[in-house]
Amino acid sequence: MFVNKTKIVVEFGDCDPADIVFYANYFRWFDRCTTALFRAAGLSLKQLFKHHGVLGIPIVDARARFMVPSTFGDELEVESAVTEWRKSSFVVGHKFFRDGVLLLEGSETRVWAAAHPTDAHRMQGMPLPNDVIQKLSRRKRRPVRKRSTVV
Amino acid sequence: MFVNKTKIVVEFGDCDPADIVFYANYFRWFDRCTTALFRAAGLSLKQLFKHHGVLGIPIVDARARFMVPSTFGDELEVESAVTEWRKSSFVVGHKFFRDGVLLLEGSETRVWAAAHPTDAHRMQGMPLPNDVIQKLSRRKRRPVRKRSTVV
Amino acid sequence: MFVNKTKIVVEFGDCDPADIVFYANYFRWFDRCTTALFRAAGLSLKQLFKHHGVLGIPIVDARARFMVPSTFGDELEVESAVTEWRKSSFVVGHKFFRDGVLLLEGSETRVWAAAHPTDAHRMQGMPLPNDVIQKLSRRKRRPVRKRSTVV
Amino acid sequence: MFVNKTKIVVEFGDCDPADIVFYANYFRWFDRCTTALFRAAGLSLKQLFKHHGVLGIPIVDARARFMVPSTFGDELEVESAVTEWRKSSFVVGHKFFRDGVLLLEGSETRVWAAAHPTDAHRMQGMPLPNDVIQKLSRRKRRPVRKRSTVV
């Protein structure tokens, strides 16, 4: 599993009169973290849209479970990864941490969507390209520590 | 079940480069529809916060299933209702329609939260007041059609 | 001058930890009110984009002067009108009121933009069509009060 | 003048159907850059609000002039600085660049606001504290380049 970490700083305007992040903003950040996940895997969404015949990766399901609120000035770390591959869709999981404490977790189910062959106004799911699956599945190589060789 | 209908017009700025509503905005609208549901039931959230010792109705779970996208200029009709009462929380369901077609459905689980008795920085769930449950549970009276009395 | 009035209800999520509308949202509303102004004048932006060879009405200047804040639950009334016509651009003025009190006023300068003739990646300003100017300039007819004629 | 630079990556959800940043988002970023400017000067807005008797730094005027659009994936660099000090308010200027090209420039006029002495529902402007002015006025020391000494 290819896990990417994204840092998010909570801004004043992200928060509501209860002095915590207005919850819809977490879903905005889910989208940001999915973009960052693809980018970290060497997949620019923008170029995929242009060159792979894919029109987009629209959402068909999104959900989140909120445990601990966050507020203005907080520095969040989000761990994102594709947690499930289906035929023409995939699930991206997101976990938000602050100082190691899990604040919320959620997921997005997204479709790999191309233009419909006969109806220009619709999209249809397509099988995911293998190289996309591979790039988002490989483990991140840990930086190898150089050992001082003892003679 | 007390069902409230809210009309939403999709604005240009609600949409993304795929020319459809950016999905986080639906959760923003969920919140708007919950506010409208309470208001229609005679419960002003603002006054509840002030006078009932409740600090807020924070979200602990939110989810949505998206079936049909909507775009700039669309007029949506949302049906919202409390679909489940728990001890100190409740579930609000939202269904979005355009011309009678179901576009998406989702739910928010919200806690009836008061200040924690000993820790000023925390909130804790409280049993929901009966009058709140009753107001959000009653059927809406349908407008009675006046019949012309036949003598 | 063709003045259109738009009603806006301030939602919880529009407000920030200071318990007032987060100011960027007013500019989101400026855009909404400009759309509504065009619609009220019989000009659907969406159709203009499709049929008039215009790619959009992008903003080149936006400004606002804030006098009185507004907060969750407030009902605002916005008066919008084109206040100035230039060769290929125009200024839309917006005034926000609550119970007749002026809260803020601002303006957007927008360009009537078409595709650049030689560079597909650029837009260029075009002279505004006369019928657009006329529709947005005419006075709104006041509803004529029917007088009971005295014989 | 103390200038702070903030990096902003344009996200998919920041853009509209014209495939450029929806303009209200720039004002959201103005606020983010002002927060970052204060932080870089050693002034946490959050702590100022708590410990200096200041309730906030509300906006009384905001404006922007847009020259070049930006889009999904763009990396922007914003230069922010206080450009003017008044008695109880100040102007923050923001310039957005992409690869050295100026995209837009704008400003926010903000008030140093405390609770009104007699009316709990109002705020009033207060003279800006000297240490705040000083911290936001000093030049940033440039990193001194180490020279290789020639013997």
Coordinates of C-alpha atoms in Angstrom, one line a residue:
Chain A
M1 CA 0.0 0.0 0.0
F2 CA 1.3 3.4 -1.0
V3 CA 0.7 5.8 1.8
N4 CA 1.2 9.6 1.4
K5 CA 1.3 12.2 4.1
T6 CA -0.1 15.6 3.6
K7 CA 0.3 18.5 6.1
I8 CA -2.7 20.9 6.5
V9 CA -2.7 24.0 8.7
V10 CA -6.2 25.0 9.9
E11 CA -6.9 28.6 8.9
F12 CA -9.3 31.0 10.7
G13 CA -11.7 30.9 7.8
D14 CA -11.9 27.1 8.0
C15 CA -13.5 27.4 11.4
D16 CA -17.1 28.1 12.4
P17 CA -18.7 30.0 15.4
A18 CA -18.1 26.9 17.5
D19 CA -14.4 27.6 17.0
I20 CA -13.8 24.3 15.3
V21 CA -13.3 23.3 11.7
F22 CA -16.6 23.5 9.8
Y23 CA -17.0 19.9 8.9
A24 CA -17.6 20.2 5.1
N25 CA -14.0 21.5 4.9
Y26 CA -12.7 18.1 5.8
F27 CA -14.1 16.8 2.5
R28 CA -12.5 19.6 0.7
W29 CA -9.2 18.4 2.2
F30 CA -10.0 14.8 1.3
D31 CA -10.0 15.9 -2.3
R32 CA -6.7 17.8 -1.8
C33 CA -5.1 14.7 -0.2
T34 CA -6.2 12.5 -3.0
T35 CA -4.6 14.9 -5.5
A36 CA -1.4 14.8 -3.4
L37 CA -1.5 11.0 -3.2
F38 CA -1.6 10.7 -7.0
R39 CA 1.1 13.3 -7.4
A40 CA 3.3 11.5 -4.9
A41 CA 2.8 8.3 -6.9
G42 CA 4.0 10.1 -10.0
L43 CA 0.5 10.5 -11.4
S44 CA -0.5 14.1 -12.1
L45 CA -4.3 14.1 -12.2
K46 CA -4.2 17.0 -14.6
Q47 CA -2.1 15.0 -17.1
L48 CA -4.2 11.9 -16.6
F49 CA -7.2 13.9 -17.5
K50 CA -5.5 15.1 -20.7
H51 CA -3.7 12.1 -21.9
H52 CA -5.4 8.9 -20.6
G53 CA -8.8 9.4 -22.0
V54 CA -10.1 9.8 -18.5
L55 CA -12.5 12.6 -17.9
G56 CA -12.2 12.6 -14.1
I57 CA -12.4 10.6 -11.0
P58 CA -15.8 11.6 -9.7
I59 CA -17.0 10.6 -6.2
V60 CA -19.8 8.1 -5.8
D61 CA -19.5 7.8 -2.0
A62 CA -17.9 9.8 0.7
R63 CA -18.0 9.4 4.4
A64 CA -16.2 10.4 7.6
R65 CA -16.2 9.6 11.3
F66 CA -15.3 12.5 13.5
M67 CA -13.7 11.8 16.9
V68 CA -11.8 14.9 18.0
P69 CA -12.3 18.4 16.6
S70 CA -9.5 20.7 15.4
T71 CA -9.2 24.4 15.4
F72 CA -7.5 27.5 14.1
G73 CA -3.7 27.1 14.0
D74 CA -3.7 23.3 14.4
E75 CA -1.2 21.5 12.2
L76 CA -2.8 18.3 10.9
E77 CA -1.1 15.3 9.3
V78 CA -3.2 13.3 6.9
E79 CA -2.3 9.7 5.8
S80 CA -4.0 8.8 2.5
A81 CA -3.9 5.6 0.6
V82 CA -6.0 3.5 -1.8
T83 CA -7.5 0.9 0.4
E84 CA -9.5 -1.0 -2.1
W85 CA -9.5 -1.6 -5.9
R86 CA -12.7 -2.5 -7.7
K87 CA -13.3 -3.0 -11.4
S88 CA -13.8 0.6 -12.4
S89 CA -13.6 2.3 -9.1
F90 CA -11.4 2.6 -6.0
V91 CA -11.6 3.7 -2.4
V92 CA -9.2 6.3 -0.9
G93 CA -8.9 6.2 2.9
H94 CA -7.9 9.3 4.8
K95 CA -6.8 9.5 8.5
F96 CA -6.2 12.9 10.1
F97 CA -3.8 13.2 13.0
R98 CA -2.7 16.0 15.3
D99 CA 0.4 15.2 17.4
G100 CA -0.2 11.5 16.7
V101 CA -3.8 11.5 17.9
L102 CA -6.4 10.3 15.4
L103 CA -8.9 13.0 14.9
L104 CA -11.1 11.6 12.1
E105 CA -11.1 9.0 9.4
G106 CA -13.0 8.8 6.2
S107 CA -13.0 7.5 2.7
E108 CA -13.9 8.5 -0.9
T109 CA -15.1 6.0 -3.5
R110 CA -14.1 7.3 -6.9
V111 CA -14.8 6.1 -10.4
W112 CA -12.3 6.0 -13.2
A113 CA -14.5 7.7 -15.7
A114 CA -14.3 8.1 -19.5
A115 CA -16.7 9.7 -22.0
H116 CA -19.7 7.5 -22.8
P117 CA -19.2 6.0 -26.3
T118 CA -22.6 7.1 -27.6
D119 CA -23.9 9.8 -25.3
A120 CA -21.7 12.9 -25.1
H121 CA -23.4 14.1 -21.9
R122 CA -22.6 11.1 -19.8
M123 CA -19.6 9.4 -18.4
Q124 CA -19.0 5.7 -17.8
G125 CA -16.7 3.7 -15.5
M126 CA -13.7 2.1 -17.2
P127 CA -11.3 -0.5 -16.0
L128 CA -8.5 1.1 -14.1
P129 CA -5.1 1.1 -16.0
N130 CA -2.6 -1.3 -14.6
D131 CA 0.2 1.2 -14.3
V132 CA -2.1 3.4 -12.2
I133 CA -2.9 0.5 -9.9
Q134 CA 0.8 -0.4 -9.6
K135 CA 2.0 3.0 -8.9
L136 CA -0.6 3.5 -6.1
S137 CA 0.0 0.0 -4.7
R138 CA 3.8 -0.2 -4.3
R139 CA 5.3 0.3 -0.9
K140 CA 7.2 3.4 -0.4
R141 CA 10.9 2.6 -0.2
R142 CA 12.2 3.6 3.1
P143 CA 15.4 5.7 2.9
V144 CA 18.2 3.2 3.3
R145 CA 20.5 4.2 6.2
K146 CA 24.1 4.3 5.1
R147 CA 26.2 2.2 7.5
S148 CA 29.7 3.2 8.2
T149 CA 31.7 0.1 7.1
V150 CA 34.0 -1.2 9.7
V151 CA 37.2 -2.6 8.3
Chain B
M1 CA -41.5 11.9 10.7
F2 CA -41.2 15.6 10.2
V3 CA -39.9 16.2 6.6
N4 CA -38.7 19.7 5.5
K5 CA -38.0 20.7 2.0
T6 CA -35.3 23.2 1.1
K7 CA -34.6 24.7 -2.3
I8 CA -31.0 25.2 -3.4
V9 CA -29.9 26.9 -6.6
V10 CA -26.5 25.7 -7.8
E11 CA -24.2 28.7 -8.3
F12 CA -21.2 29.0 -10.6
G13 CA -18.8 29.1 -7.7
D14 CA -20.2 25.8 -6.4
C15 CA -18.9 24.0 -9.4
D16 CA -15.5 22.7 -10.3
P17 CA -13.6 22.4 -13.6
A18 CA -15.6 19.2 -14.4
D19 CA -18.6 21.5 -14.6
I20 CA -20.4 19.8 -11.7
V21 CA -20.9 20.7 -8.1
F22 CA -17.6 20.2 -6.1
Y23 CA -18.7 17.4 -3.8
A24 CA -17.7 19.0 -0.5
N25 CA -20.4 21.6 -1.1
Y26 CA -23.1 19.0 -0.7
F27 CA -22.0 18.7 3.0
R28 CA -22.1 22.4 3.4
W29 CA -25.7 22.2 2.1
F30 CA -26.4 19.3 4.5
D31 CA -25.7 21.7 7.3
R32 CA -27.9 24.3 5.8
C33 CA -30.7 21.8 5.4
T34 CA -30.4 20.7 9.0
T35 CA -30.7 24.3 10.1
A36 CA -33.7 24.8 8.0
L37 CA -35.3 21.5 9.3
F38 CA -34.9 22.8 12.9
R39 CA -36.3 26.2 12.0
A40 CA -39.3 24.7 10.2
A41 CA -40.0 22.7 13.4
G42 CA -40.0 25.8 15.4
L43 CA -36.6 25.3 16.8
S44 CA -34.1 28.1 16.1
L45 CA -30.6 26.6 16.5
K46 CA -29.3 30.0 17.6
Q47 CA -31.8 30.2 20.4
L48 CA -31.3 26.5 21.4
F49 CA -27.6 27.3 21.7
K50 CA -28.4 30.3 23.9
H51 CA -31.2 29.1 26.1
H52 CA -31.0 25.3 26.4
G53 CA -27.5 24.8 27.8
V54 CA -26.6 23.1 24.6
L55 CA -23.3 24.2 23.1
G56 CA -24.0 22.8 19.6
I57 CA -25.0 19.8 17.6
P58 CA -21.5 18.7 16.4
I59 CA -21.2 16.0 13.7
V60 CA -19.7 12.6 14.5
D61 CA -20.5 10.9 11.2
A62 CA -21.4 12.2 7.8
R63 CA -21.8 10.3 4.6
A64 CA -23.3 10.6 1.1
R65 CA -23.9 8.4 -1.9
F66 CA -23.8 10.3 -5.2
M67 CA -25.8 9.0 -8.1
V68 CA -26.4 11.9 -10.5
P69 CA -24.3 15.1 -10.7
S70 CA -25.8 18.6 -10.7
T71 CA -24.4 21.7 -12.3
F72 CA -24.6 25.6 -12.5
G73 CA -28.1 26.8 -12.6
D74 CA -29.8 23.6 -11.4
E75 CA -32.6 23.9 -8.9
L76 CA -32.4 21.3 -6.3
E77 CA -35.0 20.2 -3.8
V78 CA -33.8 18.6 -0.6
E79 CA -35.9 16.5 1.7
S80 CA -34.5 16.4 5.2
A81 CA -35.8 14.6 8.3
V82 CA -34.5 13.1 11.5
T83 CA -34.4 9.4 10.6
E84 CA -33.2 8.0 13.9
W85 CA -33.1 9.0 17.6
R86 CA -30.4 7.7 19.9
K87 CA -29.8 8.5 23.5
S88 CA -27.7 11.7 23.1
S89 CA -27.4 11.8 19.3
F90 CA -29.6 11.7 16.2
V91 CA -29.4 11.0 12.5
V92 CA -30.6 13.6 9.9
G93 CA -31.2 12.2 6.4
H94 CA -31.0 14.3 3.3
K95 CA -32.3 13.4 -0.2
F96 CA -31.5 15.7 -3.1
F97 CA -33.8 15.8 -6.1
R98 CA -33.9 17.6 -9.4
D99 CA -37.2 17.4 -11.3
G100 CA -38.1 14.5 -9.1
V101 CA -35.0 12.5 -9.9
L102 CA -33.0 11.4 -6.8
L103 CA -29.4 12.8 -7.2
L104 CA -27.8 11.8 -4.0
E105 CA -28.7 10.8 -0.4
G106 CA -26.7 11.2 2.7
S107 CA -26.9 11.6 6.5
E108 CA -25.4 13.4 9.4
T109 CA -25.1 11.9 12.9
R110 CA -25.1 14.8 15.4
V111 CA -24.6 14.9 19.1
W112 CA -26.7 17.0 21.5
A113 CA -23.7 18.5 23.3
A114 CA -23.3 20.4 26.5
A115 CA -20.3 21.7 28.3
H116 CA -18.4 19.1 30.2
P117 CA -19.1 19.4 33.9
T118 CA -15.5 19.4 35.0
D119 CA -13.4 20.1 31.9
A120 CA -14.2 23.5 30.2
H121 CA -12.4 22.5 27.0
R122 CA -14.6 19.5 26.3
M123 CA -18.2 18.9 25.4
Q124 CA -20.3 15.8 26.3
G125 CA -23.4 14.3 24.9
M126 CA -26.7 14.9 26.7
P127 CA -30.0 13.2 26.5
L128 CA -32.1 15.0 23.9
P129 CA -34.9 17.2 25.4
N130 CA -38.4 15.7 24.8
D131 CA -39.8 18.8 23.2
V132 CA -37.1 18.8 20.6
I133 CA -37.8 15.1 19.8
Q134 CA -41.5 15.8 19.6
K135 CA -41.2 18.8 17.4
L136 CA -39.0 17.0 14.9
S137 CA -41.1 13.8 15.0
R138 CA -44.6 15.1 14.3
R139 CA -46.1 14.7 10.9
K140 CA -46.6 17.9 9.0
R141 CA -50.2 18.7 8.8
R142 CA -51.3 18.7 5.2
P143 CA -53.2 21.8 4.3
V144 CA -56.9 20.8 4.7
R145 CA -58.8 21.3 1.6
K146 CA -62.0 23.3 2.2
R147 CA -64.9 21.4 0.9
S148 CA -67.9 23.1 -0.3
T149 CA -70.6 21.9 2.0
V150 CA -73.5 20.4 0.3
V151 CA -76.8 21.1 2.0
Chain C
M1 CA -30.6 51.3 -14.2
F2 CA -31.9 47.8 -13.8
V3 CA -31.7 46.9 -10.1
N4 CA -32.2 43.4 -8.9
K5 CA -32.8 42.3 -5.3
T6 CA -31.4 39.0 -4.0
K7 CA -32.2 37.5 -0.6
I8 CA -29.4 35.7 1.3
V9 CA -29.8 33.9 4.5
V10 CA -26.5 33.6 6.5
E11 CA -25.7 30.0 7.3
F12 CA -23.7 28.7 10.3
G13 CA -20.9 27.6 7.9
D14 CA -20.6 31.0 6.4
C15 CA -19.4 32.4 9.8
D16 CA -16.1 32.3 11.5
P17 CA -14.9 32.0 15.1
A18 CA -15.6 35.7 15.6
D19 CA -19.3 34.7 15.0
I20 CA -19.6 36.9 11.9
V21 CA -19.6 36.1 8.2
F22 CA -16.1 35.2 7.0
Y23 CA -15.4 38.1 4.6
A24 CA -14.4 36.0 1.6
N25 CA -18.0 34.7 1.5
Y26 CA -19.3 38.2 0.6
F27 CA -17.4 37.9 -2.7
R28 CA -18.9 34.5 -3.3
W29 CA -22.3 36.2 -2.8
F30 CA -21.3 39.0 -5.2
D31 CA -20.9 36.4 -7.9
R32 CA -24.3 34.9 -7.0
C33 CA -26.0 38.3 -7.1
T34 CA -24.4 39.0 -10.5
T35 CA -25.8 35.7 -11.9
A36 CA -29.2 36.6 -10.4
L37 CA -29.0 40.1 -11.9
F38 CA -28.4 38.7 -15.4
R39 CA -31.2 36.1 -14.9
A40 CA -33.6 38.8 -13.8
A41 CA -32.8 40.7 -17.0
G42 CA -33.6 37.7 -19.1
L43 CA -30.0 36.9 -19.7
S44 CA -29.0 33.4 -18.6
L45 CA -25.2 33.4 -18.1
K46 CA -25.2 29.7 -19.0
Q47 CA -26.8 30.4 -22.4
L48 CA -24.7 33.4 -23.1
F49 CA -21.6 31.3 -22.6
K50 CA -23.0 28.7 -25.1
H51 CA -24.6 30.9 -27.8
H52 CA -22.9 34.3 -27.8
G53 CA -19.3 33.3 -28.4
V54 CA -18.5 34.7 -25.0
L55 CA -16.3 32.5 -22.9
G56 CA -17.2 34.1 -19.6
I57 CA -17.3 37.4 -17.7
P58 CA -14.1 37.1 -15.7
I59 CA -13.3 39.6 -12.9
V60 CA -10.5 42.1 -13.2
D61 CA -11.3 44.1 -10.1
A62 CA -13.3 43.4 -7.0
R63 CA -13.6 45.5 -3.9
A64 CA -15.8 45.9 -0.8
R65 CA -16.2 48.3 2.1
F66 CA -17.6 46.6 5.2
M67 CA -19.5 48.7 7.7
V68 CA -21.7 46.4 9.8
P69 CA -21.1 42.7 10.3
S70 CA -23.7 40.1 9.8
T71 CA -24.1 36.7 11.5
F72 CA -25.8 33.3 11.5
G73 CA -29.5 33.5 10.8
D74 CA -29.4 37.0 9.4
E75 CA -31.6 37.7 6.4
L76 CA -29.8 40.0 4.0
E77 CA -31.1 41.8 1.0
V78 CA -28.7 42.7 -1.8
E79 CA -29.3 45.3 -4.4
S80 CA -27.3 44.7 -7.5
A81 CA -27.0 46.7 -10.7
V82 CA -24.6 47.5 -13.5
T83 CA -23.3 50.9 -12.5
E84 CA -20.9 51.6 -15.4
W85 CA -20.5 50.4 -19.0
R86 CA -17.0 50.5 -20.6
K87 CA -15.9 49.4 -24.0
S88 CA -15.4 45.7 -23.2
S89 CA -16.1 45.6 -19.5
F90 CA -18.7 46.7 -17.0
V91 CA -19.0 47.4 -13.3
V92 CA -21.6 45.6 -11.1
G93 CA -22.4 47.3 -7.8
H94 CA -23.7 45.4 -4.8
K95 CA -25.3 46.8 -1.6
F96 CA -26.1 44.6 1.3
F97 CA -28.9 45.5 3.7
R98 CA -30.4 44.0 6.9
D99 CA -33.6 45.5 7.9
G100 CA -32.9 48.5 5.8
V101 CA -29.5 49.2 7.3
L102 CA -26.6 49.3 4.8
L103 CA -24.0 46.6 5.9
L104 CA -21.5 46.8 3.1
E105 CA -21.1 47.9 -0.5
G106 CA -18.8 46.6 -3.2
S107 CA -18.3 46.2 -6.9
E108 CA -17.0 43.8 -9.4
T109 CA -15.4 44.9 -12.7
R110 CA -16.0 42.2 -15.3
V111 CA -14.8 41.7 -18.9
W112 CA -16.9 40.5 -21.8
A113 CA -14.4 37.9 -22.9
A114 CA -14.2 35.8 -26.1
A115 CA -11.6 33.3 -27.3
H116 CA -8.4 35.0 -28.6
P117 CA -8.4 34.8 -32.4
T118 CA -4.9 33.3 -32.6
D119 CA -4.0 32.0 -29.2
A120 CA -6.3 29.3 -27.9
H121 CA -5.0 29.7 -24.3
R122 CA -6.0 33.3 -24.0
M123 CA -9.2 35.3 -23.8
Q124 CA -9.7 38.9 -25.0
G125 CA -12.2 41.5 -24.2
M126 CA -14.9 42.2 -26.8
P127 CA -17.4 45.0 -27.2
L128 CA -20.5 44.3 -25.2
P129 CA -23.5 43.3 -27.3
N130 CA -26.2 46.1 -27.4
D131 CA -29.0 43.9 -26.3
V132 CA -27.1 42.9 -23.2
I133 CA -26.5 46.6 -22.4
Q134 CA -30.2 47.4 -23.0
K135 CA -31.6 44.6 -21.0
L136 CA -29.4 45.5 -18.0
S137 CA -30.1 49.3 -18.4
R138 CA -33.8 49.5 -18.6
R139 CA -35.7 50.5 -15.5
K140 CA -37.8 47.9 -13.9
R141 CA -41.4 48.6 -14.5
R142 CA -43.1 49.1 -11.2
P143 CA -46.3 47.1 -10.8
V144 CA -49.0 49.5 -11.8
R145 CA -51.6 49.9 -9.1
K146 CA -55.1 49.3 -10.4
R147 CA -57.3 52.2 -9.4
S148 CA -60.8 51.7 -8.8
T149 CA -62.3 54.0 -11.3
V150 CA -64.8 56.4 -9.9
V151 CA -67.7 57.1 -12.1
Chain D
M1 CA 8.9 46.7 5.8
F2 CA 8.5 43.2 6.9
V3 CA 7.6 41.0 3.9
N4 CA 6.5 37.4 4.3
K5 CA 6.2 34.9 1.5
T6 CA 3.5 32.2 1.5
K7 CA 3.3 29.3 -0.9
I8 CA -0.2 28.2 -2.1
V9 CA -0.9 25.3 -4.3
V10 CA -4.2 25.7 -6.3
E11 CA -6.5 22.7 -5.7
F12 CA -9.1 21.3 -8.0
G13 CA -11.9 22.5 -5.7
D14 CA -10.6 26.0 -5.8
C15 CA -11.4 26.3 -9.5
D16 CA -14.6 26.9 -11.3
P17 CA -16.1 25.7 -14.6
A18 CA -14.0 28.2 -16.4
D19 CA -11.0 26.1 -15.2
I20 CA -9.5 29.0 -13.2
V21 CA -9.5 29.9 -9.5
F22 CA -13.0 31.1 -8.4
Y23 CA -12.1 34.6 -7.4
A24 CA -13.6 34.6 -3.9
N25 CA -10.9 32.1 -3.0
Y26 CA -8.2 34.7 -3.4
F27 CA -9.7 36.7 -0.5
R28 CA -9.8 33.4 1.5
W29 CA -6.0 33.3 0.8
F30 CA -5.5 36.9 1.7
D31 CA -6.7 36.0 5.2
R32 CA -4.4 33.0 5.3
C33 CA -1.5 35.2 4.2
T34 CA -2.2 37.8 6.8
T35 CA -2.2 35.1 9.5
A36 CA 1.1 33.8 8.1
L37 CA 2.5 37.3 8.1
F38 CA 1.7 37.8 11.7
R39 CA 3.1 34.4 12.6
A40 CA 6.3 35.0 10.8
A41 CA 6.7 38.3 12.7
G42 CA 6.4 36.4 16.0
L43 CA 2.8 37.4 16.5
S44 CA 0.3 34.5 16.9
L45 CA -3.1 35.9 16.1
K46 CA -4.6 33.3 18.4
Q47 CA -2.5 34.5 21.3
L48 CA -3.1 38.2 20.5
F49 CA -6.8 37.5 20.7
K50 CA -6.4 35.8 24.1
H51 CA -3.8 38.0 25.8
H52 CA -3.9 41.5 24.4
G53 CA -7.5 42.4 25.0
V54 CA -8.0 42.5 21.2
L55 CA -11.1 40.8 20.0
G56 CA -10.0 40.5 16.4
I57 CA -8.7 42.3 13.4
P58 CA -11.9 42.6 11.3
I59 CA -11.8 43.8 7.7
V60 CA -13.2 47.1 6.8
D61 CA -12.0 47.2 3.2
A62 CA -10.8 44.6 0.8
R63 CA -9.9 44.9 -2.9
A64 CA -8.0 43.1 -5.6
R65 CA -7.0 43.7 -9.2
F66 CA -6.7 40.5 -11.2
M67 CA -4.3 40.4 -14.2
V68 CA -3.5 36.8 -15.0
P69 CA -5.7 33.8 -13.9
S70 CA -4.3 30.7 -12.2
T71 CA -5.5 27.1 -12.3
F72 CA -5.5 23.6 -10.8
G73 CA -1.9 22.6 -9.9
D74 CA -0.4 26.0 -10.0
E75 CA 2.1 26.9 -7.4
L76 CA 1.7 30.5 -6.3
E77 CA 4.0 32.6 -4.2
V78 CA 2.4 35.5 -2.2
E79 CA 4.3 38.4 -0.8
S80 CA 2.5 40.1 2.1
A81 CA 3.3 43.1 4.1
V82 CA 1.7 45.9 6.1
T83 CA 1.9 48.8 3.7
E84 CA 0.3 51.4 5.8
W85 CA -0.3 52.1 9.5
R86 CA -3.2 54.3 10.6
K87 CA -4.3 55.2 14.1
S88 CA -6.4 52.1 14.9
S89 CA -6.2 50.3 11.6
F90 CA -3.6 49.0 9.1
V91 CA -3.4 47.9 5.5
V92 CA -2.0 44.6 4.4
G93 CA -0.9 44.3 0.8
H94 CA -0.7 41.0 -1.0
K95 CA 1.0 40.2 -4.3
F96 CA 0.5 36.9 -6.0
F97 CA 3.2 35.5 -8.3
R98 CA 3.6 32.4 -10.5
D99 CA 7.1 31.8 -11.8
G100 CA 7.9 35.4 -11.1
V101 CA 4.9 36.8 -13.0
L102 CA 2.6 39.1 -11.0
L103 CA -0.9 37.5 -11.2
L104 CA -2.9 39.8 -9.0
E105 CA -2.5 42.3 -6.2
G106 CA -4.8 43.3 -3.5
S107 CA -5.2 44.7 0.0
E108 CA -7.1 44.3 3.2
T109 CA -7.7 47.2 5.7
R110 CA -8.1 45.8 9.1
V111 CA -9.0 47.3 12.5
W112 CA -7.3 46.6 15.8
A113 CA -10.6 46.0 17.6
A114 CA -11.4 45.7 21.3
A115 CA -14.6 45.2 23.2
H116 CA -16.7 48.4 23.4
P117 CA -16.4 49.8 27.0
T118 CA -20.2 50.1 27.5
D119 CA -21.9 48.0 24.8
A120 CA -21.0 44.3 24.9
H121 CA -22.3 43.7 21.4
R122 CA -20.0 46.1 19.7
M123 CA -16.3 46.4 19.0
Q124 CA -14.3 49.6 18.7
G125 CA -10.9 50.4 17.1
M126 CA -8.0 50.8 19.5
P127 CA -4.5 52.3 18.9
L128 CA -2.2 49.6 17.7
P129 CA 0.4 48.4 20.3
N130 CA 3.9 49.6 19.5
D131 CA 5.5 46.2 19.7
V132 CA 3.0 44.9 17.0
I133 CA 3.9 47.8 14.8
Q134 CA 7.7 47.3 15.3
K135 CA 7.6 43.5 14.7
L136 CA 5.7 44.0 11.4
S137 CA 7.9 46.9 10.3
R138 CA 11.4 45.7 10.7
R139 CA 13.3 44.5 7.7
K140 CA 13.9 40.8 7.5
R141 CA 17.6 40.2 7.9
R142 CA 19.0 38.6 4.8
P143 CA 21.0 35.4 5.3
V144 CA 24.6 36.5 5.3
R145 CA 26.5 34.7 2.6
K146 CA 29.7 33.0 3.9
R147 CA 32.7 34.0 1.8
S148 CA 35.5 31.6 1.3
T149 CA 38.4 33.5 2.7
V150 CA 41.4 33.8 0.4
V151 CA 44.7 33.5 2.2

